[in-house]
Amino acid sequence: MTTRRSVAGEALRRAGRGLHEDPERLVAGVPAWMREAARRRARPADGFPALAAWALPRLAAATAAAVVVAVTVSLWSPSSSSTVSFESLILDDGVADTGDELFDALLGAERNHG
Amino acid sequence: MEAQQVAGRHLDDHDVLLAARHGSEDAGRRLMRDHGAGMLRTARHVLGRYGGNDAEDAVQEAFIAALTTDALPRADVGAWLRAIAARKALDAARTRQRRSEDQLSDGPAPGPADLEVLAVREALARLSARDRAVLVLVDLEGHSMAEAAEALGTTNVGTRLRAVRARRKLAMLLREGGLS
């Protein structure tokens, strides 16, 4: 029984017919290739990729931890309930003090100019 | 390691590979003399081009990689070298695709390739390079799916699926060309 697997293998063998590879051209290149291999082996273990492989997972873990801490602190902060919302500042002229001097001055100037 | 030993075939392929890694040019030449033609043929199959110099470039990269890595072949050194050549040819095919040079002509095919051979090559050329690489390693070289997946840097399941699809597509192309 002819399977697709054997069909593919046979097709590749047929495609290779008529190829008469001469290894001597490759053999002639060997000394230069070996010098290149020696040069690559002597190269310091790929400095940046090695450093990146070491540092990136740690950096990602540190960032995730920082996000968790920041979210926890913001959720549990006692002052979070007393913050003035942006909408109330825009809609409610009665709010006089946001707690931020620069912001208050800006809002005051806006109100004065209509 | 004595050059005469290497040239005199007192060593098996694993020893020759290690000698080449330690700088013996005789060992390097012997590796290429014994396995270069097979590596070149593998690279040509994966590239889908049976002329031109890009297969030789892939063999060069494969040879350098074989001497640079610390990994050792588990069994047949020749099969291991051909698997590396397949991987390097696949990398070269990707680079060629990125450079949009896929339309380059093959140039004159070496040897008296008859019309049927050319038609089979044309059918193979219509598969992707990765498809051809899987078929070469599994169906021609006889590697297991796991070995092919490792050589090509992909998953076992992905290789299996690709092999099934590629075989089906090739069978269809061969049928269409009246070659099955």
PDB file of C-alpha atoms in Angstrom:
ATOM      1  CA  MET A   1       0.000   0.000   0.000  1.00  0.00           C
ATOM      2  CA  THR A   2       1.322   3.409  -0.978  1.00  0.00           C
ATOM      3  CA  THR A   3       0.995   5.939   1.803  1.00  0.00           C
ATOM      4  CA  ARG A   4       1.229   9.695   1.446  1.00  0.00           C
ATOM      5  CA  ARG A   5       4.387   9.463   3.523  1.00  0.00           C
ATOM      6  CA  SER A   6       6.072   7.167   1.051  1.00  0.00           C
ATOM      7  CA  VAL A   7       4.773   9.311  -1.834  1.00  0.00           C
ATOM      8  CA  ALA A   8       6.465  12.373  -0.333  1.00  0.00           C
ATOM      9  CA  GLY A   9       9.720  10.506   0.300  1.00  0.00           C
ATOM     10  CA  GLU A  10       9.715   9.129  -3.241  1.00  0.00           C
ATOM     11  CA  ALA A  11       8.968  12.578  -4.687  1.00  0.00           C
ATOM     12  CA  LEU A  12      11.957  14.015  -2.854  1.00  0.00           C
ATOM     13  CA  ARG A  13      14.174  11.195  -4.104  1.00  0.00           C
ATOM     14  CA  ARG A  14      12.961  11.804  -7.659  1.00  0.00           C
ATOM     15  CA  ALA A  15      13.601  15.538  -7.285  1.00  0.00           C
ATOM     16  CA  GLY A  16      17.169  14.746  -6.247  1.00  0.00           C
ATOM     17  CA  ARG A  17      17.877  12.695  -9.377  1.00  0.00           C
ATOM     18  CA  GLY A  18      20.466  14.199 -11.654  1.00  0.00           C
ATOM     19  CA  LEU A  19      22.168  16.042  -8.817  1.00  0.00           C
ATOM     20  CA  HIS A  20      25.844  15.205  -8.737  1.00  0.00           C
ATOM     21  CA  GLU A  21      27.206  17.192  -5.852  1.00  0.00           C
ATOM     22  CA  ASP A  22      30.931  17.651  -5.788  1.00  0.00           C
ATOM     23  CA  PRO A  23      32.036  17.909  -2.167  1.00  0.00           C
ATOM     24  CA  GLU A  24      35.503  19.170  -3.136  1.00  0.00           C
ATOM     25  CA  ARG A  25      34.244  22.743  -3.420  1.00  0.00           C
ATOM     26  CA  LEU A  26      32.899  22.429   0.111  1.00  0.00           C
ATOM     27  CA  VAL A  27      36.087  20.750   1.308  1.00  0.00           C
ATOM     28  CA  ALA A  28      38.093  23.677  -0.056  1.00  0.00           C
ATOM     29  CA  GLY A  29      36.073  26.038   2.127  1.00  0.00           C
ATOM     30  CA  VAL A  30      36.676  24.087   5.348  1.00  0.00           C
ATOM     31  CA  PRO A  31      39.764  25.968   6.653  1.00  0.00           C
ATOM     32  CA  ALA A  32      38.001  29.339   6.407  1.00  0.00           C
ATOM     33  CA  TRP A  33      34.842  27.921   7.995  1.00  0.00           C
ATOM     34  CA  MET A  34      36.867  26.456  10.855  1.00  0.00           C
ATOM     35  CA  ARG A  35      38.481  29.843  11.487  1.00  0.00           C
ATOM     36  CA  GLU A  36      35.001  31.362  11.582  1.00  0.00           C
ATOM     37  CA  ALA A  37      33.825  28.656  13.993  1.00  0.00           C
ATOM     38  CA  ALA A  38      36.836  29.308  16.252  1.00  0.00           C
ATOM     39  CA  ARG A  39      36.113  33.043  16.142  1.00  0.00           C
ATOM     40  CA  ARG A  40      32.480  32.481  17.135  1.00  0.00           C
ATOM     41  CA  ARG A  41      33.448  30.119  19.940  1.00  0.00           C
ATOM     42  CA  ALA A  42      35.938  32.644  21.291  1.00  0.00           C
ATOM     43  CA  ARG A  43      33.398  35.451  21.266  1.00  0.00           C
ATOM     44  CA  PRO A  44      32.330  36.325  24.820  1.00  0.00           C
ATOM     45  CA  ALA A  45      29.114  34.419  25.412  1.00  0.00           C
ATOM     46  CA  ASP A  46      26.873  36.753  23.461  1.00  0.00           C
ATOM     47  CA  GLY A  47      26.964  39.531  26.074  1.00  0.00           C
ATOM     48  CA  PHE A  48      23.734  41.385  25.434  1.00  0.00           C
ATOM     49  CA  PRO A  49      21.387  38.444  24.769  1.00  0.00           C
ATOM     50  CA  ALA A  50      22.735  36.645  27.838  1.00  0.00           C
ATOM     51  CA  LEU A  51      22.270  39.763  29.965  1.00  0.00           C
ATOM     52  CA  ALA A  52      18.804  40.339  28.546  1.00  0.00           C
ATOM     53  CA  ALA A  53      17.805  36.732  29.193  1.00  0.00           C
ATOM     54  CA  TRP A  54      18.901  37.164  32.802  1.00  0.00           C
ATOM     55  CA  ALA A  55      17.470  40.632  33.385  1.00  0.00           C
ATOM     56  CA  LEU A  56      14.136  40.681  31.511  1.00  0.00           C
ATOM     57  CA  PRO A  57      12.254  38.066  33.573  1.00  0.00           C
ATOM     58  CA  ARG A  58      13.462  39.709  36.777  1.00  0.00           C
ATOM     59  CA  LEU A  59      12.453  43.129  35.524  1.00  0.00           C
ATOM     60  CA  ALA A  60       9.009  41.800  34.599  1.00  0.00           C
ATOM     61  CA  ALA A  61       8.585  40.237  38.052  1.00  0.00           C
ATOM     62  CA  ALA A  62       9.676  43.451  39.766  1.00  0.00           C
ATOM     63  CA  THR A  63       7.228  45.482  37.669  1.00  0.00           C
ATOM     64  CA  ALA A  64       4.368  43.121  38.500  1.00  0.00           C
ATOM     65  CA  ALA A  65       5.207  43.345  42.210  1.00  0.00           C
ATOM     66  CA  ALA A  66       5.322  47.148  42.018  1.00  0.00           C
ATOM     67  CA  VAL A  67       1.903  47.218  40.329  1.00  0.00           C
ATOM     68  CA  VAL A  68       0.424  44.966  43.017  1.00  0.00           C
ATOM     69  CA  VAL A  69       1.865  47.176  45.779  1.00  0.00           C
ATOM     70  CA  ALA A  70       0.619  50.362  44.089  1.00  0.00           C
ATOM     71  CA  VAL A  71      -2.904  48.971  43.621  1.00  0.00           C
ATOM     72  CA  THR A  72      -3.010  47.711  47.212  1.00  0.00           C
ATOM     73  CA  VAL A  73      -1.833  51.050  48.603  1.00  0.00           C
ATOM     74  CA  SER A  74      -4.318  53.033  46.504  1.00  0.00           C
ATOM     75  CA  LEU A  75      -7.226  50.778  47.536  1.00  0.00           C
ATOM     76  CA  TRP A  76      -6.396  50.884  51.233  1.00  0.00           C
ATOM     77  CA  SER A  77      -5.396  54.536  51.433  1.00  0.00           C
ATOM     78  CA  PRO A  78      -7.663  56.417  53.987  1.00  0.00           C
ATOM     79  CA  SER A  79      -7.490  59.610  51.936  1.00  0.00           C
ATOM     80  CA  SER A  80      -8.975  58.004  48.845  1.00  0.00           C
ATOM     81  CA  SER A  81     -12.536  58.742  49.960  1.00  0.00           C
ATOM     82  CA  SER A  82     -11.871  62.461  50.356  1.00  0.00           C
ATOM     83  CA  THR A  83     -10.529  63.107  46.884  1.00  0.00           C
ATOM     84  CA  VAL A  84     -12.458  65.527  44.713  1.00  0.00           C
ATOM     85  CA  SER A  85     -13.607  63.991  41.460  1.00  0.00           C
ATOM     86  CA  PHE A  86     -12.802  65.677  38.177  1.00  0.00           C
ATOM     87  CA  GLU A  87     -16.480  65.721  37.225  1.00  0.00           C
ATOM     88  CA  SER A  88     -17.473  67.556  40.423  1.00  0.00           C
ATOM     89  CA  LEU A  89     -14.845  70.199  39.726  1.00  0.00           C
ATOM     90  CA  ILE A  90     -16.152  70.783  36.228  1.00  0.00           C
ATOM     91  CA  LEU A  91     -19.863  70.692  37.073  1.00  0.00           C
ATOM     92  CA  ASP A  92     -19.984  72.173  40.538  1.00  0.00           C
ATOM     93  CA  ASP A  93     -18.946  75.786  40.941  1.00  0.00           C
ATOM     94  CA  GLY A  94     -19.400  75.478  44.700  1.00  0.00           C
ATOM     95  CA  VAL A  95     -16.242  73.441  45.178  1.00  0.00           C
ATOM     96  CA  ALA A  96     -13.708  75.953  46.306  1.00  0.00           C
ATOM     97  CA  ASP A  97     -10.697  73.934  47.273  1.00  0.00           C
ATOM     98  CA  THR A  98      -9.188  70.839  45.695  1.00  0.00           C
ATOM     99  CA  GLY A  99      -6.193  70.776  48.000  1.00  0.00           C
ATOM    100  CA  ASP A 100      -3.848  71.573  45.115  1.00  0.00           C
ATOM    101  CA  GLU A 101      -2.842  75.244  45.023  1.00  0.00           C
ATOM    102  CA  LEU A 102      -1.886  75.274  41.375  1.00  0.00           C
ATOM    103  CA  PHE A 103      -5.082  73.519  40.331  1.00  0.00           C
ATOM    104  CA  ASP A 104      -7.190  75.875  42.487  1.00  0.00           C
ATOM    105  CA  ALA A 105      -5.544  78.915  40.899  1.00  0.00           C
ATOM    106  CA  LEU A 106      -6.207  77.500  37.435  1.00  0.00           C
ATOM    107  CA  LEU A 107      -9.863  76.796  38.212  1.00  0.00           C
ATOM    108  CA  GLY A 108     -10.249  80.267  39.768  1.00  0.00           C
ATOM    109  CA  ALA A 109      -8.876  81.906  36.635  1.00  0.00           C
ATOM    110  CA  GLU A 110     -11.230  79.847  34.466  1.00  0.00           C
ATOM    111  CA  ARG A 111     -14.235  80.840  36.570  1.00  0.00           C
ATOM    112  CA  ASN A 112     -13.246  84.529  36.462  1.00  0.00           C
ATOM    113  CA  HIS A 113     -13.029  84.410  32.703  1.00  0.00           C
ATOM    114  CA  GLY A 114     -16.439  82.802  32.399  1.00  0.00           C
TER     115      GLY A 114
ATOM    116  CA  MET B   1      44.935  14.309  17.491  1.00  0.00           C
ATOM    117  CA  GLU B   2      47.117  13.079  14.719  1.00  0.00           C
ATOM    118  CA  ALA B   3      46.143  14.102  11.231  1.00  0.00           C
ATOM    119  CA  GLN B   4      47.155  10.694   9.909  1.00  0.00           C
ATOM    120  CA  GLN B   5      44.705   9.015  12.242  1.00  0.00           C
ATOM    121  CA  VAL B   6      41.921  11.228  10.977  1.00  0.00           C
ATOM    122  CA  ALA B   7      42.824  10.704   7.350  1.00  0.00           C
ATOM    123  CA  GLY B   8      43.311   6.997   7.924  1.00  0.00           C
ATOM    124  CA  ARG B   9      39.750   6.481   9.206  1.00  0.00           C
ATOM    125  CA  HIS B  10      40.900   5.010  12.511  1.00  0.00           C
ATOM    126  CA  LEU B  11      38.284   7.200  14.116  1.00  0.00           C
ATOM    127  CA  ASP B  12      34.533   7.026  13.922  1.00  0.00           C
ATOM    128  CA  ASP B  13      32.437  10.029  12.912  1.00  0.00           C
ATOM    129  CA  HIS B  14      31.920  11.177  16.507  1.00  0.00           C
ATOM    130  CA  ASP B  15      35.677  11.296  17.083  1.00  0.00           C
ATOM    131  CA  VAL B  16      36.165  13.117  13.802  1.00  0.00           C
ATOM    132  CA  LEU B  17      33.565  15.688  14.812  1.00  0.00           C
ATOM    133  CA  LEU B  18      35.289  16.238  18.154  1.00  0.00           C
ATOM    134  CA  ALA B  19      38.668  16.505  16.445  1.00  0.00           C
ATOM    135  CA  ALA B  20      37.278  19.131  14.079  1.00  0.00           C
ATOM    136  CA  ARG B  21      35.907  21.050  17.044  1.00  0.00           C
ATOM    137  CA  HIS B  22      39.383  21.002  18.522  1.00  0.00           C
ATOM    138  CA  GLY B  23      40.778  22.552  15.370  1.00  0.00           C
ATOM    139  CA  SER B  24      41.893  19.634  13.189  1.00  0.00           C
ATOM    140  CA  GLU B  25      41.468  20.772   9.592  1.00  0.00           C
ATOM    141  CA  ASP B  26      41.952  17.194   8.403  1.00  0.00           C
ATOM    142  CA  ALA B  27      38.984  16.176  10.510  1.00  0.00           C
ATOM    143  CA  GLY B  28      36.946  19.076   9.143  1.00  0.00           C
ATOM    144  CA  ARG B  29      37.800  18.134   5.573  1.00  0.00           C
ATOM    145  CA  ARG B  30      36.892  14.506   6.233  1.00  0.00           C
ATOM    146  CA  LEU B  31      33.517  15.511   7.651  1.00  0.00           C
ATOM    147  CA  MET B  32      32.800  17.575   4.566  1.00  0.00           C
ATOM    148  CA  ARG B  33      34.073  14.906   2.177  1.00  0.00           C
ATOM    149  CA  ASP B  34      31.916  12.226   3.820  1.00  0.00           C
ATOM    150  CA  HIS B  35      28.779  14.247   4.511  1.00  0.00           C
ATOM    151  CA  GLY B  36      28.984  17.463   2.453  1.00  0.00           C
ATOM    152  CA  ALA B  37      27.118  16.109  -0.564  1.00  0.00           C
ATOM    153  CA  GLY B  38      24.260  14.839   1.592  1.00  0.00           C
ATOM    154  CA  MET B  39      24.065  18.157   3.449  1.00  0.00           C
ATOM    155  CA  LEU B  40      23.998  20.014   0.153  1.00  0.00           C
ATOM    156  CA  ARG B  41      21.214  17.821  -1.226  1.00  0.00           C
ATOM    157  CA  THR B  42      19.169  18.323   1.955  1.00  0.00           C
ATOM    158  CA  ALA B  43      19.631  22.093   1.764  1.00  0.00           C
ATOM    159  CA  ARG B  44      18.553  22.116  -1.891  1.00  0.00           C
ATOM    160  CA  HIS B  45      15.387  20.140  -1.079  1.00  0.00           C
ATOM    161  CA  VAL B  46      14.439  22.546   1.717  1.00  0.00           C
ATOM    162  CA  LEU B  47      15.188  25.632  -0.350  1.00  0.00           C
ATOM    163  CA  GLY B  48      13.236  24.155  -3.260  1.00  0.00           C
ATOM    164  CA  ARG B  49      15.990  25.283  -5.617  1.00  0.00           C
ATOM    165  CA  TYR B  50      18.325  22.814  -7.228  1.00  0.00           C
ATOM    166  CA  GLY B  51      20.777  25.326  -8.615  1.00  0.00           C
ATOM    167  CA  GLY B  52      22.516  28.428  -7.295  1.00  0.00           C
ATOM    168  CA  ASN B  53      24.818  28.945  -4.343  1.00  0.00           C
ATOM    169  CA  ASP B  54      22.413  29.488  -1.474  1.00  0.00           C
ATOM    170  CA  ALA B  55      22.447  25.773  -0.582  1.00  0.00           C
ATOM    171  CA  GLU B  56      26.233  25.964  -0.231  1.00  0.00           C
ATOM    172  CA  ASP B  57      25.828  28.961   2.075  1.00  0.00           C
ATOM    173  CA  ALA B  58      23.403  26.920   4.190  1.00  0.00           C
ATOM    174  CA  VAL B  59      25.898  24.038   4.351  1.00  0.00           C
ATOM    175  CA  GLN B  60      28.618  26.450   5.416  1.00  0.00           C
ATOM    176  CA  GLU B  61      26.436  27.809   8.226  1.00  0.00           C
ATOM    177  CA  ALA B  62      25.510  24.260   9.247  1.00  0.00           C
ATOM    178  CA  PHE B  63      29.143  23.193   9.383  1.00  0.00           C
ATOM    179  CA  ILE B  64      30.096  26.212  11.498  1.00  0.00           C
ATOM    180  CA  ALA B  65      27.121  25.575  13.802  1.00  0.00           C
ATOM    181  CA  ALA B  66      28.140  21.909  14.193  1.00  0.00           C
ATOM    182  CA  LEU B  67      31.607  22.993  15.310  1.00  0.00           C
ATOM    183  CA  THR B  68      30.379  25.819  17.514  1.00  0.00           C
ATOM    184  CA  THR B  69      27.709  24.007  19.519  1.00  0.00           C
ATOM    185  CA  ASP B  70      28.502  21.826  22.512  1.00  0.00           C
ATOM    186  CA  ALA B  71      25.709  19.415  21.596  1.00  0.00           C
ATOM    187  CA  LEU B  72      26.627  16.005  20.263  1.00  0.00           C
ATOM    188  CA  PRO B  73      24.699  13.803  17.850  1.00  0.00           C
ATOM    189  CA  ARG B  74      22.890  10.967  19.605  1.00  0.00           C
ATOM    190  CA  ALA B  75      23.461   8.524  16.760  1.00  0.00           C
ATOM    191  CA  ASP B  76      24.381   9.035  13.126  1.00  0.00           C
ATOM    192  CA  VAL B  77      26.633  12.071  12.632  1.00  0.00           C
ATOM    193  CA  GLY B  78      25.653  12.372   8.964  1.00  0.00           C
ATOM    194  CA  ALA B  79      21.928  12.489   9.769  1.00  0.00           C
ATOM    195  CA  TRP B  80      22.657  15.057  12.489  1.00  0.00           C
ATOM    196  CA  LEU B  81      24.619  17.242  10.076  1.00  0.00           C
ATOM    197  CA  ARG B  82      21.870  16.994   7.461  1.00  0.00           C
ATOM    198  CA  ALA B  83      19.278  18.017  10.065  1.00  0.00           C
ATOM    199  CA  ILE B  84      21.352  21.112  10.877  1.00  0.00           C
ATOM    200  CA  ALA B  85      21.655  21.825   7.156  1.00  0.00           C
ATOM    201  CA  ALA B  86      17.857  21.600   6.868  1.00  0.00           C
ATOM    202  CA  ARG B  87      17.468  24.133   9.670  1.00  0.00           C
ATOM    203  CA  LYS B  88      19.993  26.525   8.158  1.00  0.00           C
ATOM    204  CA  ALA B  89      18.364  26.192   4.737  1.00  0.00           C
ATOM    205  CA  LEU B  90      15.018  27.006   6.332  1.00  0.00           C
ATOM    206  CA  ASP B  91      16.544  30.120   7.911  1.00  0.00           C
ATOM    207  CA  ALA B  92      17.973  31.077   4.515  1.00  0.00           C
ATOM    208  CA  ALA B  93      14.573  30.562   2.864  1.00  0.00           C
ATOM    209  CA  ARG B  94      12.967  32.877   5.434  1.00  0.00           C
ATOM    210  CA  THR B  95      15.601  35.539   4.827  1.00  0.00           C
ATOM    211  CA  ARG B  96      15.122  35.193   1.074  1.00  0.00           C
ATOM    212  CA  GLN B  97      11.377  35.611   1.521  1.00  0.00           C
ATOM    213  CA  ARG B  98      11.855  38.737   3.620  1.00  0.00           C
ATOM    214  CA  ARG B  99      14.035  40.180   0.880  1.00  0.00           C
ATOM    215  CA  SER B 100      11.379  39.306  -1.714  1.00  0.00           C
ATOM    216  CA  GLU B 101      13.923  37.423  -3.762  1.00  0.00           C
ATOM    217  CA  ASP B 102      11.705  34.411  -4.177  1.00  0.00           C
ATOM    218  CA  GLN B 103      11.273  35.114  -7.843  1.00  0.00           C
ATOM    219  CA  LEU B 104      14.951  34.652  -8.641  1.00  0.00           C
ATOM    220  CA  SER B 105      15.510  31.998 -11.244  1.00  0.00           C
ATOM    221  CA  ASP B 106      17.182  28.778 -10.274  1.00  0.00           C
ATOM    222  CA  GLY B 107      19.734  29.066 -12.967  1.00  0.00           C
ATOM    223  CA  PRO B 108      20.795  25.992 -14.854  1.00  0.00           C
ATOM    224  CA  ALA B 109      20.076  22.862 -12.847  1.00  0.00           C
ATOM    225  CA  PRO B 110      23.157  20.707 -12.493  1.00  0.00           C
ATOM    226  CA  GLY B 111      22.979  17.339 -14.121  1.00  0.00           C
ATOM    227  CA  PRO B 112      20.664  15.881 -16.765  1.00  0.00           C
ATOM    228  CA  ALA B 113      17.379  16.537 -15.023  1.00  0.00           C
ATOM    229  CA  ASP B 114      14.591  15.152 -17.180  1.00  0.00           C
ATOM    230  CA  LEU B 115      11.126  16.608 -17.529  1.00  0.00           C
ATOM    231  CA  GLU B 116       9.580  14.386 -14.885  1.00  0.00           C
ATOM    232  CA  VAL B 117      12.219  15.375 -12.365  1.00  0.00           C
ATOM    233  CA  LEU B 118      11.649  19.037 -13.164  1.00  0.00           C
ATOM    234  CA  ALA B 119       7.887  18.561 -12.728  1.00  0.00           C
ATOM    235  CA  VAL B 120       8.389  16.947  -9.315  1.00  0.00           C
ATOM    236  CA  ARG B 121      10.699  19.778  -8.305  1.00  0.00           C
ATOM    237  CA  GLU B 122       8.088  22.264  -9.424  1.00  0.00           C
ATOM    238  CA  ALA B 123       5.448  20.541  -7.291  1.00  0.00           C
ATOM    239  CA  LEU B 124       7.785  20.595  -4.292  1.00  0.00           C
ATOM    240  CA  ALA B 125       8.557  24.262  -4.921  1.00  0.00           C
ATOM    241  CA  ARG B 126       4.865  25.052  -4.417  1.00  0.00           C
ATOM    242  CA  LEU B 127       5.065  23.891  -0.791  1.00  0.00           C
ATOM    243  CA  SER B 128       6.400  26.251   1.857  1.00  0.00           C
ATOM    244  CA  ALA B 129      10.019  25.884   2.902  1.00  0.00           C
ATOM    245  CA  ARG B 130       8.895  24.687   6.321  1.00  0.00           C
ATOM    246  CA  ASP B 131       6.667  22.045   4.731  1.00  0.00           C
ATOM    247  CA  ARG B 132       9.587  20.820   2.645  1.00  0.00           C
ATOM    248  CA  ALA B 133      11.877  20.801   5.679  1.00  0.00           C
ATOM    249  CA  VAL B 134       9.465  18.574   7.610  1.00  0.00           C
ATOM    250  CA  LEU B 135       9.013  16.198   4.669  1.00  0.00           C
ATOM    251  CA  VAL B 136      12.771  16.009   4.094  1.00  0.00           C
ATOM    252  CA  LEU B 137      13.525  15.209   7.717  1.00  0.00           C
ATOM    253  CA  VAL B 138      10.648  12.809   8.357  1.00  0.00           C
ATOM    254  CA  ASP B 139       9.828  11.173   5.020  1.00  0.00           C
ATOM    255  CA  LEU B 140      13.223  11.240   3.344  1.00  0.00           C
ATOM    256  CA  GLU B 141      15.669  11.089   6.245  1.00  0.00           C
ATOM    257  CA  GLY B 142      13.486   8.936   8.470  1.00  0.00           C
ATOM    258  CA  HIS B 143      13.670  11.117  11.579  1.00  0.00           C
ATOM    259  CA  SER B 144      10.889  10.844  14.141  1.00  0.00           C
ATOM    260  CA  MET B 145       8.443  13.727  14.522  1.00  0.00           C
ATOM    261  CA  ALA B 146      10.110  14.645  17.812  1.00  0.00           C
ATOM    262  CA  GLU B 147      13.565  14.730  16.233  1.00  0.00           C
ATOM    263  CA  ALA B 148      12.311  16.811  13.314  1.00  0.00           C
ATOM    264  CA  ALA B 149      10.554  19.187  15.704  1.00  0.00           C
ATOM    265  CA  GLU B 150      13.742  19.605  17.713  1.00  0.00           C
ATOM    266  CA  ALA B 151      15.837  20.198  14.615  1.00  0.00           C
ATOM    267  CA  LEU B 152      13.456  22.813  13.254  1.00  0.00           C
ATOM    268  CA  GLY B 153      12.775  24.501  16.586  1.00  0.00           C
ATOM    269  CA  THR B 154       9.062  23.779  16.675  1.00  0.00           C
ATOM    270  CA  THR B 155       6.615  21.600  18.607  1.00  0.00           C
ATOM    271  CA  ASN B 156       5.956  17.918  18.115  1.00  0.00           C
ATOM    272  CA  VAL B 157       2.247  18.478  17.467  1.00  0.00           C
ATOM    273  CA  GLY B 158       2.918  21.349  15.066  1.00  0.00           C
ATOM    274  CA  THR B 159       5.370  19.215  13.111  1.00  0.00           C
ATOM    275  CA  ARG B 160       2.913  16.322  12.927  1.00  0.00           C
ATOM    276  CA  LEU B 161       0.103  18.571  11.665  1.00  0.00           C
ATOM    277  CA  ARG B 162       2.398  20.210   9.154  1.00  0.00           C
ATOM    278  CA  ALA B 163       3.574  16.833   7.860  1.00  0.00           C
ATOM    279  CA  VAL B 164      -0.019  15.656   7.336  1.00  0.00           C
ATOM    280  CA  ARG B 165      -1.019  18.825   5.497  1.00  0.00           C
ATOM    281  CA  ALA B 166       2.163  18.958   3.424  1.00  0.00           C
ATOM    282  CA  ARG B 167       1.827  15.305   2.343  1.00  0.00           C
ATOM    283  CA  ARG B 168      -1.797  15.868   1.352  1.00  0.00           C
ATOM    284  CA  LYS B 169      -0.931  18.995  -0.618  1.00  0.00           C
ATOM    285  CA  LEU B 170       2.037  17.344  -2.339  1.00  0.00           C
ATOM    286  CA  ALA B 171      -0.045  14.303  -3.277  1.00  0.00           C
ATOM    287  CA  MET B 172      -2.637  16.624  -4.801  1.00  0.00           C
ATOM    288  CA  LEU B 173       0.002  18.587  -6.742  1.00  0.00           C
ATOM    289  CA  LEU B 174       1.570  15.393  -8.048  1.00  0.00           C
ATOM    290  CA  ARG B 175      -1.845  14.084  -9.104  1.00  0.00           C
ATOM    291  CA  GLU B 176      -2.607  17.352 -10.895  1.00  0.00           C
ATOM    292  CA  GLY B 177       0.699  17.068 -12.716  1.00  0.00           C
ATOM    293  CA  GLY B 178       0.013  13.460 -13.658  1.00  0.00           C
ATOM    294  CA  LEU B 179       2.986  12.359 -11.563  1.00  0.00           C
ATOM    295  CA  SER B 180       1.421  10.144  -8.925  1.00  0.00           C
TER     296      SER B 180
END
